[in-house]
XYZ file of C-alpha atoms in Angstrom:
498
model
C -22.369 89.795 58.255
C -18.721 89.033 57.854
C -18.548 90.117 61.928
C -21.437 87.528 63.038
C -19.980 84.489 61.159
C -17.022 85.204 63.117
C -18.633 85.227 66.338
C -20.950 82.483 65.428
C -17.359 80.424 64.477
C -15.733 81.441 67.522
C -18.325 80.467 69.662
C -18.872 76.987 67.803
C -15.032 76.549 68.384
C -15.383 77.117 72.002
C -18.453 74.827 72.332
C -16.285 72.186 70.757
C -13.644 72.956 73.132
C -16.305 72.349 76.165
C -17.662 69.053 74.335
C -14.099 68.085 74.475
C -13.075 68.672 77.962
C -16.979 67.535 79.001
C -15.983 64.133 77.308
C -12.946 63.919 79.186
C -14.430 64.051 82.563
C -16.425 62.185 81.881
C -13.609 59.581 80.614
C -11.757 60.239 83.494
C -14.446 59.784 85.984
C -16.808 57.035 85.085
C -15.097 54.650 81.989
C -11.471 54.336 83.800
C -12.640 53.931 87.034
C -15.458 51.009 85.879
C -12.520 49.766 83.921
C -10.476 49.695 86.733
C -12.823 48.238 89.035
C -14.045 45.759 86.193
C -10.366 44.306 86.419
C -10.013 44.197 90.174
C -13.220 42.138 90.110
C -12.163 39.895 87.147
C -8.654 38.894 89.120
C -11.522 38.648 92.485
C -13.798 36.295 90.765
C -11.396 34.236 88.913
C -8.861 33.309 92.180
C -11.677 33.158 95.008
C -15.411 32.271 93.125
C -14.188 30.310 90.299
C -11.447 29.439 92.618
C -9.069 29.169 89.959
C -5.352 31.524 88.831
C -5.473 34.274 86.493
C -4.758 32.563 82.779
C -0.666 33.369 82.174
C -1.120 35.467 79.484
C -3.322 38.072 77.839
C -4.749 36.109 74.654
C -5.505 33.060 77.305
C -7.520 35.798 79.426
C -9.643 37.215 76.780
C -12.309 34.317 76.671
C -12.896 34.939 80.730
C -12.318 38.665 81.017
C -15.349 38.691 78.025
C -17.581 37.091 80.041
C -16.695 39.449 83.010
C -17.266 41.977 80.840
C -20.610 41.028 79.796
C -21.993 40.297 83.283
C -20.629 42.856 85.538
C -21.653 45.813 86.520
C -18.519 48.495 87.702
C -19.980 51.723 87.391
C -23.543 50.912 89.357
C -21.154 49.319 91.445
C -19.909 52.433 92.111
C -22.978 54.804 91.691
C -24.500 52.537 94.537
C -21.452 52.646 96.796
C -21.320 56.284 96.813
C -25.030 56.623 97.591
C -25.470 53.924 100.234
C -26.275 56.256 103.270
C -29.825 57.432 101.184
C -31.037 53.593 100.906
C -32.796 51.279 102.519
C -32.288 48.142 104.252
C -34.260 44.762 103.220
C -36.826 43.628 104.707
C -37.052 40.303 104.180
C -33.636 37.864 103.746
C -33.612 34.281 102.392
C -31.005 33.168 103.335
C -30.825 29.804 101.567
C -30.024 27.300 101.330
C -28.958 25.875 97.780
C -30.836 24.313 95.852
C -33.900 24.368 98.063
C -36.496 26.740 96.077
C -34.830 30.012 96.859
C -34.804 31.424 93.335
C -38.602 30.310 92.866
C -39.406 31.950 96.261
C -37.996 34.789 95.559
C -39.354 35.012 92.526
C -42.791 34.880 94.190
C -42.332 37.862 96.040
C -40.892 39.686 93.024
C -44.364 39.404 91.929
C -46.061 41.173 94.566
C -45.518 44.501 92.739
C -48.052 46.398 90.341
C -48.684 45.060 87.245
C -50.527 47.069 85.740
C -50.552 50.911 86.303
C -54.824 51.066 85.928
C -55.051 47.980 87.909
C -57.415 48.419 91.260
C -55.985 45.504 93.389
C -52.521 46.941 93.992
C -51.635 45.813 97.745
C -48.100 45.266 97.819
C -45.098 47.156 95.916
C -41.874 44.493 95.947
C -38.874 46.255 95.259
C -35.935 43.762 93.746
C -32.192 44.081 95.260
C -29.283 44.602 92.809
C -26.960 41.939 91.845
C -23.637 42.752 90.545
C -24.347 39.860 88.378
C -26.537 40.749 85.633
C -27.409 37.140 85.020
C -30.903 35.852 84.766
C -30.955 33.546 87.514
C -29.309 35.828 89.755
C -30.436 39.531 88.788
C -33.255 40.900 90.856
C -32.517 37.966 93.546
C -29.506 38.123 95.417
C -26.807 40.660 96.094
C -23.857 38.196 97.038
C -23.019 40.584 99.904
C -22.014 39.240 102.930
C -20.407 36.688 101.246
C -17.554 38.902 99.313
C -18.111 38.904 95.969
C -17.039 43.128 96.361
C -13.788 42.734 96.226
C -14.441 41.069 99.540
C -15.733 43.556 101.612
C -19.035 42.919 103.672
C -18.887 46.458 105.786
C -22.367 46.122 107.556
C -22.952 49.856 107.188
C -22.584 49.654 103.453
C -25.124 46.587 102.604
C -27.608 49.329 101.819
C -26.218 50.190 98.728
C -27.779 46.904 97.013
C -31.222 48.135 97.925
C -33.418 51.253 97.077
C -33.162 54.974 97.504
C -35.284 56.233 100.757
C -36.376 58.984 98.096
C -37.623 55.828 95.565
C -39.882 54.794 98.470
C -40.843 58.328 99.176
C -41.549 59.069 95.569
C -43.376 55.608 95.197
C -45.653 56.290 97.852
C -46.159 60.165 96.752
C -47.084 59.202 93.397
C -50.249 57.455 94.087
C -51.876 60.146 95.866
C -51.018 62.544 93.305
C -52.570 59.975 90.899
C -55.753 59.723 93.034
C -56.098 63.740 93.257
C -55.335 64.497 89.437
C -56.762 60.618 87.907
C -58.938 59.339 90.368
C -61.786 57.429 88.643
C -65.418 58.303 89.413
C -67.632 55.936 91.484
C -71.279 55.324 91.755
C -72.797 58.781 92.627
C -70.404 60.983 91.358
C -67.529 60.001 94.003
C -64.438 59.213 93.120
C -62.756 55.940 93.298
C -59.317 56.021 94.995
C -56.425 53.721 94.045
C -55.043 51.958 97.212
C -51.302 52.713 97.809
C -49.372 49.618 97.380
C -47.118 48.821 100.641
C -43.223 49.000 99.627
C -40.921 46.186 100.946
C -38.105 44.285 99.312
C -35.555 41.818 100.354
C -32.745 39.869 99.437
C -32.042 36.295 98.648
C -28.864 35.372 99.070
C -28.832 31.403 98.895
C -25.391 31.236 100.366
C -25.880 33.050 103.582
C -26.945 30.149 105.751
C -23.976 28.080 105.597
C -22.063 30.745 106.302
C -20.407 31.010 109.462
C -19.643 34.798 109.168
C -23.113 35.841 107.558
C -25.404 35.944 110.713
C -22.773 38.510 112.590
C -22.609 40.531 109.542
C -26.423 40.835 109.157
C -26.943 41.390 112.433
C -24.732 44.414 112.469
C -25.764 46.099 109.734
C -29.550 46.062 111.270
C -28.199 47.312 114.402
C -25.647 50.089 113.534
C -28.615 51.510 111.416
C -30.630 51.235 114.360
C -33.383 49.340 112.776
C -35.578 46.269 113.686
C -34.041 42.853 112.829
C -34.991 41.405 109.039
C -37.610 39.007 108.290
C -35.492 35.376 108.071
C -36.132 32.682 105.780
C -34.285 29.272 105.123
C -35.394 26.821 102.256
C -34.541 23.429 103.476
C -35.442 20.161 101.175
C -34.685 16.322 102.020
C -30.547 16.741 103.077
C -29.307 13.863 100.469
C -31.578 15.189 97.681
C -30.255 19.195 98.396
C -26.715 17.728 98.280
C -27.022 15.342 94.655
C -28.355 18.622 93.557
C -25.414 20.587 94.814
C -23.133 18.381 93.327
C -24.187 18.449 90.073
C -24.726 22.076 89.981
C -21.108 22.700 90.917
C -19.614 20.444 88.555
C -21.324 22.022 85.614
C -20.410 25.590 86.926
C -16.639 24.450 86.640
C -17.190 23.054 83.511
C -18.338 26.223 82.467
C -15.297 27.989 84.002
C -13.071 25.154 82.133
C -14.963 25.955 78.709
C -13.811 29.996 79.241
C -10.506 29.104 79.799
C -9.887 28.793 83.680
C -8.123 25.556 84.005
C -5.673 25.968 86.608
C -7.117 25.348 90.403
C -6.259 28.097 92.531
C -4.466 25.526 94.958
C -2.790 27.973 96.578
C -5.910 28.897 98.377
C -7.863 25.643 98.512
C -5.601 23.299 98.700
C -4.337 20.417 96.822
C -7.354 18.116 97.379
C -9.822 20.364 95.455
C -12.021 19.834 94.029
C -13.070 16.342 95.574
C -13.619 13.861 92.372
C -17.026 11.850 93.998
C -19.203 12.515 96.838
C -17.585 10.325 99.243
C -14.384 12.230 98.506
C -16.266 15.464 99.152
C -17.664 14.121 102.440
C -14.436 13.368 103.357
C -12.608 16.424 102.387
C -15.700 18.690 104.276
C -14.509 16.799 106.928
C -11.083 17.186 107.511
C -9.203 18.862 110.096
C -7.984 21.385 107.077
C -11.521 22.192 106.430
C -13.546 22.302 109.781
C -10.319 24.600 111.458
C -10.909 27.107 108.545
C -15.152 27.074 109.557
C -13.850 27.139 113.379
C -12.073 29.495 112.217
C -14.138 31.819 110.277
C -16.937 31.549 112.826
C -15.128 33.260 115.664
C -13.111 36.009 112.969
C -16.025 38.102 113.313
C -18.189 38.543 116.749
C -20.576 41.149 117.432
C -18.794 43.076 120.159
C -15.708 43.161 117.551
C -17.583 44.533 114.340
C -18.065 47.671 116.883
C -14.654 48.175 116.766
C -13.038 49.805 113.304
C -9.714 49.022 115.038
C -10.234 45.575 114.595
C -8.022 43.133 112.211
C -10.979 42.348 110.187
C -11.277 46.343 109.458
C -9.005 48.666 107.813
C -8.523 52.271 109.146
C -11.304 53.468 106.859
C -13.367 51.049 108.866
C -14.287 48.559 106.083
C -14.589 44.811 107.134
C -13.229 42.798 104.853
C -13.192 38.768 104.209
C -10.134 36.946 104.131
C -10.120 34.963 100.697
C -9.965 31.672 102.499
C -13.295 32.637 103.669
C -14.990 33.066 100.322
C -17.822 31.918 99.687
C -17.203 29.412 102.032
C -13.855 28.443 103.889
C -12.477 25.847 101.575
C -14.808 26.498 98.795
C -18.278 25.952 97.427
C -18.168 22.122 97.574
C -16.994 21.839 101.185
C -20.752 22.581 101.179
C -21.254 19.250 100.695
C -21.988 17.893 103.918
C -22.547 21.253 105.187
C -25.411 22.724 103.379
C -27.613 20.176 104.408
C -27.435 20.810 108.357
C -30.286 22.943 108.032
C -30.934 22.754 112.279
C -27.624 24.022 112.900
C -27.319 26.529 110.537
C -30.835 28.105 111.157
C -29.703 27.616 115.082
C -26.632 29.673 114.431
C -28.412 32.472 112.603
C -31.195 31.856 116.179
C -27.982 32.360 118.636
C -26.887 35.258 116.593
C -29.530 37.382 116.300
C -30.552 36.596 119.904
C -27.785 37.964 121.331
C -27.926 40.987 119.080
C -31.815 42.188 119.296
C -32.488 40.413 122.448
C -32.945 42.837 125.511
C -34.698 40.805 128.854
C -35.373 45.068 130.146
C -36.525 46.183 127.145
C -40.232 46.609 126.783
C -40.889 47.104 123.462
C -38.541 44.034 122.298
C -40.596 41.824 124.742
C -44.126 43.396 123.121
C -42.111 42.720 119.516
C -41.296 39.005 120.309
C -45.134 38.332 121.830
C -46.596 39.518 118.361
C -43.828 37.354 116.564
C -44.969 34.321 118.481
C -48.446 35.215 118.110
C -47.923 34.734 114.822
C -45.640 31.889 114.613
C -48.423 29.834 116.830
C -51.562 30.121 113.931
C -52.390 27.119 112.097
C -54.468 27.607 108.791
C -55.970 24.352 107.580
C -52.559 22.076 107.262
C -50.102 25.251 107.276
C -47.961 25.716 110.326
C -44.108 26.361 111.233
C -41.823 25.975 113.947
C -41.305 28.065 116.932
C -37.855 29.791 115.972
C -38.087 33.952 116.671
C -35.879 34.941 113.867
C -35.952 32.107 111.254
C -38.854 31.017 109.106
C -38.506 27.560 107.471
C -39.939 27.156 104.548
C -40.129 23.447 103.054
C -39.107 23.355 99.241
C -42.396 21.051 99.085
C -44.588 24.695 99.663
C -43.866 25.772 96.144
C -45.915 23.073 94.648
C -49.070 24.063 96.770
C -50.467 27.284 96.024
C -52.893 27.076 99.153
C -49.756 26.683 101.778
C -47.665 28.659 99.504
C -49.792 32.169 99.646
C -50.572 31.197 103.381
C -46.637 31.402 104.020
C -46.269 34.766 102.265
C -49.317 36.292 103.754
C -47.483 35.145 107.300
C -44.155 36.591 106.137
C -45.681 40.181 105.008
C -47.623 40.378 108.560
C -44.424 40.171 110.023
C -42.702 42.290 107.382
C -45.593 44.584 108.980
C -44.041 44.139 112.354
C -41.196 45.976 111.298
C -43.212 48.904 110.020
C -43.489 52.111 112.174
C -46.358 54.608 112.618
C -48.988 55.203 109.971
C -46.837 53.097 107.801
C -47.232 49.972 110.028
C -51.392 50.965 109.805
C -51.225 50.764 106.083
C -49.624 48.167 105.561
C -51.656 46.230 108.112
C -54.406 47.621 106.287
C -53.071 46.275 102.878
C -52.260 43.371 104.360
C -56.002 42.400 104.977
C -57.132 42.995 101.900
C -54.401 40.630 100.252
C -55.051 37.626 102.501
C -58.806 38.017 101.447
C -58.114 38.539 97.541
C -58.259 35.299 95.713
C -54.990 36.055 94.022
C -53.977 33.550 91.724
C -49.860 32.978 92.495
C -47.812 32.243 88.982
C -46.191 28.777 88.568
C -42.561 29.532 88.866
C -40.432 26.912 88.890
C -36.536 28.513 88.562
C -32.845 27.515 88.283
C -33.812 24.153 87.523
C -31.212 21.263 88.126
C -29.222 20.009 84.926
C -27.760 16.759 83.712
C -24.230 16.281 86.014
C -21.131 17.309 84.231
C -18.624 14.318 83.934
C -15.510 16.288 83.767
C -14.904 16.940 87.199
C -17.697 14.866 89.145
C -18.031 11.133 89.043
C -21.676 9.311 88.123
C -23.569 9.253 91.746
C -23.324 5.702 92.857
C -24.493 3.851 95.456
C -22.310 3.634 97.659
C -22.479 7.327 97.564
C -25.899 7.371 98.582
C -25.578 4.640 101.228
C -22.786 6.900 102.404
C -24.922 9.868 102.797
C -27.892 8.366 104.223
C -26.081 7.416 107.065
C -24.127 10.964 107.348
C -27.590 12.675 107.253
C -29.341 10.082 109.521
C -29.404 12.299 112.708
C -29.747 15.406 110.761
C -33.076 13.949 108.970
C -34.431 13.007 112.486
C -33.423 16.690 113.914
C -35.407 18.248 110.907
C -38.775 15.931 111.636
C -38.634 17.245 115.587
C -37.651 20.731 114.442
C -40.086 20.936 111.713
C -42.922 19.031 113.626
C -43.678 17.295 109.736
C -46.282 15.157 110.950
C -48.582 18.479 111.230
C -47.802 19.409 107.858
C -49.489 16.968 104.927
C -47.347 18.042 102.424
C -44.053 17.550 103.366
C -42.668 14.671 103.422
C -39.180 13.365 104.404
C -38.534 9.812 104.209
């Protein structure tokens, strides 16, 4: 007896001993790395997103780093990083712009998943991207990639990590025919009823992406290194004056926010003395200036396609990780030389055109030629007062859709046909397949209305007035006319811009 509790001690010891050096690892590998990385992220955010210097000492920090804390993500960071060969790519992108329905849009196809696991009419299986945000209006929306919110870095070959496993997709798709062989319900006659297979897609929507002048190169790349076909495009565009009031007063009450966590010092260093602009016209003006338009010049020829080939290049390291310069985050000069900029929806959506053209455009190759004749196929049917413009790549979608649940299911079932497009083998089949039935289902869409704009902040931003507006009617004058001949409104009833 006296022998056994011995042995059972000793071997309670050395289980202890195990626990302890099990915790340690564990310590070691997962809670000082996310700590470390939670940091490096916290001094990233602060000096290029908030745009603002690190608080001078550590009880002025705690408010911010608390917040950071609370809404970032390290260790899936991390997880995701290290298993970003075995995912997928999205897609679908929207690629913004601001304020123009993106979050509602998205939030659409978020929808088109199973909702219920008995539920017949299961046709499509939307799979959300990961934000490092974990904030409501961001999470399951957009992954901030391309425009360096990691740290910086916008390697092409790593954008998979904010997506899916390939063995999630396998799994997902596995699972239902199991379900059908073991739980498939019996049918008139004896025969059993089988459960459709819902067709897996998912996308991201990044609303910064189409005012950026480095984004389209970086997409493109990471479509083509993978060797895969090029991403379903979207851009949310709205009346130009009305995207920019909205602009405005959303970034004023984000640095409000920043002010009430204790970032008050402008990161001038990096933006410049005249940040942020105090009124529109200022903002106009500053968008504008030779300090600003140099830094887009700039930042629109830092990366080509030809270059991103090459891991010896300055925007690489020798791992061959591309990398932003911080000038270049979000946007050169910061989010509110967006003003101005955001709303040139035809240049931006040509630039993204020009792009991918030169990337996944072959005049000897075949297939890319069959491709492009189904994509303009499709781009060329009219349903009732639905129709869009003849772009390859890009599909507008007017911010006036949203409030029409006729046009709006009319643009998704256009978008997933395409989605289709990309599709390969008996995959492409059922989809098609899935497809069909969707369109046909009388599928009521939810009434989503997202992110909505709030009362301007008075801190930073001066009261619109109207000299502002007179100021950017006639800024956006051409670029209103460019959008009516782009968009061909007169052929669509419900959007109007005036």
């Amino acid at each position: 007896y006296t022998r056994n509790t011995s042995n059972n001690y000793i071997q309670v010891k050395v289980l202890h001993a195990y626990s302890k050096i099990a915790i340690s690892i564990n310590l070691f590998m997962f809670l000082i790395p996310g700590y470390l990385l939670l940091i490096r992220l916290y001094k990233h955010s602060v000096t290029t997103i908030f745009n603002k210097e690190i608080p001078p000492t550590l009880t002025q920090s705690i408010p911010s780093f608390g917040i950071h804390l609370s809404l970032l993500r390290p260790l899936e960071i991390i997880y995701r990083y290290l298993t970003s060969s075995y995912r997928v790519l999205p897609d679908i992108i929207v690629l913004g712009e601001v304020r123009c329905g993106t979050t509602s849009l998205c939030q659409h196809l978020a929808s088109l998943q199973p909702q219920q696991p008995h539920q017949q009419k299961q046709f499509m299986n939307c799979q959300t991207p990961f934000c490092l945000w974990s904030h409501p209006e961001l999470d399951h929306k957009e992954t901030f990639y391309f425009v360096g919110h990691y740290l910086g870095y916008v390697t092409p070959k790593h954008y998979t990590m904010c997506f899916p496993l390939k063995f999630t997709k396998w799994f997902m798709s596995i699972q239902y025919h199991i379900k059908n062989i073991i739980f498939g319900g019996g049918g008139g006659g004896g025969k059993r009823q089988q459960k459709r297979t819902p067709s897996f897609f998912t996308f991201d929507g990044c609303a910064q992406y189409l005012n950026s002048p480095t984004a389209p190169y970086l997409i493109a790349e990471a479509y083509r290194i993978h060797n895969q076909k090029p991403p379903i495009l979207i851009s949310c565009i709205r009346d130009p004056i009305q995207q920019t009031l909205s602009w405005w007063s959303y970034e004023n009450n984000a640095m409000e926010w920043g002010e009430s966590i204790g970032l008050t010092t402008w990161n001038t260093n990096l933006r410049s003395e005249n940040y942020p602009p105090k009124s529109i016209q200022q903002a106009l003006e500053f968008t504008n200036d030779k300090f600003v338009n140099e830094q887009y010049k700039y930042a629109e020829k830092y990366f080509t396609l030809d270059s991103l080939k090459d891991d010896h290049d300055c925007c690489s390291n020798s791992s061959g990780r591309v990398k932003l310069p911080h000038w270049a985050m979000t946007w050169p000069g910061g989010q509110l030389t967006g003003i101005g900029r955001n709303g040139k929806f035809s240049s931006n959506i040509n630039r993204f055109e020009k792009v991918f053209h030169e990337a996944f455009s072959s005049p000897t190759d075949d297939n890319q030629k069959l491709e492009n004749n189904e994509r303009q196929n499709l781009l060329s049917k009219k349903k009732g007062d639905f129709s869009l413009p003849q772009f390859q790549y890009v599909n507008v979608f007017p911010i006036e859709y949203l409030s029409d649940e006729k046009i709006l299911k009319e643009f998704l079932v256009d978008i997933l046909n395409k989605v289709a497009l990309r599709k390969t083998g008996t995959e492409r089949i059922h989809f098609e397949e899935n497809m069909k039935h969707f369109a046909a289902e009388d599928i009521q869409l939810s009434n989503v209305h997202r992110n909505a704009s709030s009362k301007q902040s008075k801190i930073h931003g001066d009261d619109i007035n109207t000299e502002g507006i007179d100021m950017l009617n006639d800024f956006f004058a051409s670029e209103k006319k460019a959008l009516r001949d782009m968009l061909q409104m007169e052929t669509v009833k419900h959007t109007k811009m005036n």
